Backbone as numpy.savetxt, mean C-alpha at the origin, in Angstrom:
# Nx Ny Nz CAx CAy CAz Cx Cy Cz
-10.08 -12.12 12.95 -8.85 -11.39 13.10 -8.18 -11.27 11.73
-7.53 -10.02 11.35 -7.19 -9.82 10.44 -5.50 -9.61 10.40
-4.59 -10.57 9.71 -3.01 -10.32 9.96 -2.82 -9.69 8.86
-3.25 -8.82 8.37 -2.80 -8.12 6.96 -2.36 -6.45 7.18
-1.14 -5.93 7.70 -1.00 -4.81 8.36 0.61 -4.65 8.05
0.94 -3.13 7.85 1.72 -2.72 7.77 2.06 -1.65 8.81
2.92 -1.66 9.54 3.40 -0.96 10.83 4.41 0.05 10.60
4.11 1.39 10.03 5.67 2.29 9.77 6.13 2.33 11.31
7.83 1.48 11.47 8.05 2.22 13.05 9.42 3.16 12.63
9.40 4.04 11.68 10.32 4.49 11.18 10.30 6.33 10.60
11.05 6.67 9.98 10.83 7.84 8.76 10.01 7.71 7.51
9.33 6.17 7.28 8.60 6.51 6.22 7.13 7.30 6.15
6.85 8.02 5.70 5.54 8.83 4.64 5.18 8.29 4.44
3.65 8.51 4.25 2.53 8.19 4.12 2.52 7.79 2.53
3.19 8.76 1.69 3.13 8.47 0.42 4.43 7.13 0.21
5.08 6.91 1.19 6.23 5.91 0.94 5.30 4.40 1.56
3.89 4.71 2.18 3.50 3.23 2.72 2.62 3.06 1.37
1.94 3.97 1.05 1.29 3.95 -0.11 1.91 3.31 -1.68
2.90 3.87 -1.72 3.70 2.84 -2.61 4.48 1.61 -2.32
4.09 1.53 -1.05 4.76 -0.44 -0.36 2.88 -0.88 -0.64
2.05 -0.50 -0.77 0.91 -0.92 -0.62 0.70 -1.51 -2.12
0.87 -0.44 -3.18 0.75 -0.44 -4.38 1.41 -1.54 -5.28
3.12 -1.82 -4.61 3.74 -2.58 -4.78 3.46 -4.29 -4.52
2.78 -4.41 -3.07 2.48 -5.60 -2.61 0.81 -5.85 -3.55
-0.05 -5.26 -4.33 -0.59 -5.24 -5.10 -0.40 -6.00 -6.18
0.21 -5.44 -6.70 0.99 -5.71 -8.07 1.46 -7.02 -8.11
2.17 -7.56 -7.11 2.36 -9.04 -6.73 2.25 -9.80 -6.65
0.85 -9.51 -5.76 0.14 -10.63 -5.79 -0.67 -10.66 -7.05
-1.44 -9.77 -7.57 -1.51 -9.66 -8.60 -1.11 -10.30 -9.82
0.14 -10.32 -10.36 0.99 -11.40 -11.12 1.08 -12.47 -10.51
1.65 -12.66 -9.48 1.71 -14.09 -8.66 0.50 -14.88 -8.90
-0.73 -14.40 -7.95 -1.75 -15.26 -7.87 -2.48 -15.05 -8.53
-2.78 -14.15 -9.50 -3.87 -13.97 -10.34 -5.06 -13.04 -9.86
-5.03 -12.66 -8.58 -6.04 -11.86 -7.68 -5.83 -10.27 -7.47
-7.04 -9.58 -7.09 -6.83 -8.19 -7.52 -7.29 -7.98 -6.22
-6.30 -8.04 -5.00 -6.30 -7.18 -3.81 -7.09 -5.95 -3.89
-7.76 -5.68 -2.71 -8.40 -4.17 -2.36 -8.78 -3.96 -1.18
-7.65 -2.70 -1.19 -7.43 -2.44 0.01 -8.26 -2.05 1.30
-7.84 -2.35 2.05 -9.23 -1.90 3.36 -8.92 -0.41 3.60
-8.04 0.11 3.26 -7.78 1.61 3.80 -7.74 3.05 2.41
-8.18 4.05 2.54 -8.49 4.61 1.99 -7.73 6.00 1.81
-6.54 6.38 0.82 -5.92 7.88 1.33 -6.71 8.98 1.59
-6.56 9.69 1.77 -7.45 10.95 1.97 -6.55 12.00 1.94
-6.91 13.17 1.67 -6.24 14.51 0.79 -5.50 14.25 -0.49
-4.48 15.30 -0.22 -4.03 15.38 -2.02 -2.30 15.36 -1.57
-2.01 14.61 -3.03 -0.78 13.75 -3.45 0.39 14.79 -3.77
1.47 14.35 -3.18 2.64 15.36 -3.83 2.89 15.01 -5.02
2.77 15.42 -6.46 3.67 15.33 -7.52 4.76 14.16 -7.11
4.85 12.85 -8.66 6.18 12.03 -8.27 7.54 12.69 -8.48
8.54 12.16 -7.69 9.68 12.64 -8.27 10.22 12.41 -9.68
């Protein structure tokens, strides 16, 4: 079983879980020294950042 999941029950976008994804990355990343990778994969194309 896997507890590693993020649940939008809200208004956020796909591109707004994508950067909570990117973020919790980065984190652990500095934190623990480990380079997370992700089980899920985007697919199509990206809006320009603001």
């Amino acid at each position: 079983m896997d507890m590693h999941f993020i649940v939008q029950s809200g208004q956020a976008t796909a591109e707004d879980v994508i950067t909570l994804m990117q973020s919790i990355q980065s984190t652990i990343s500095s934190h623990c020294g480990i380079h997370p990778v992700p089980y899920v994969f985007a697919v199509g194309e990206r809006k320009p950042r603001r």
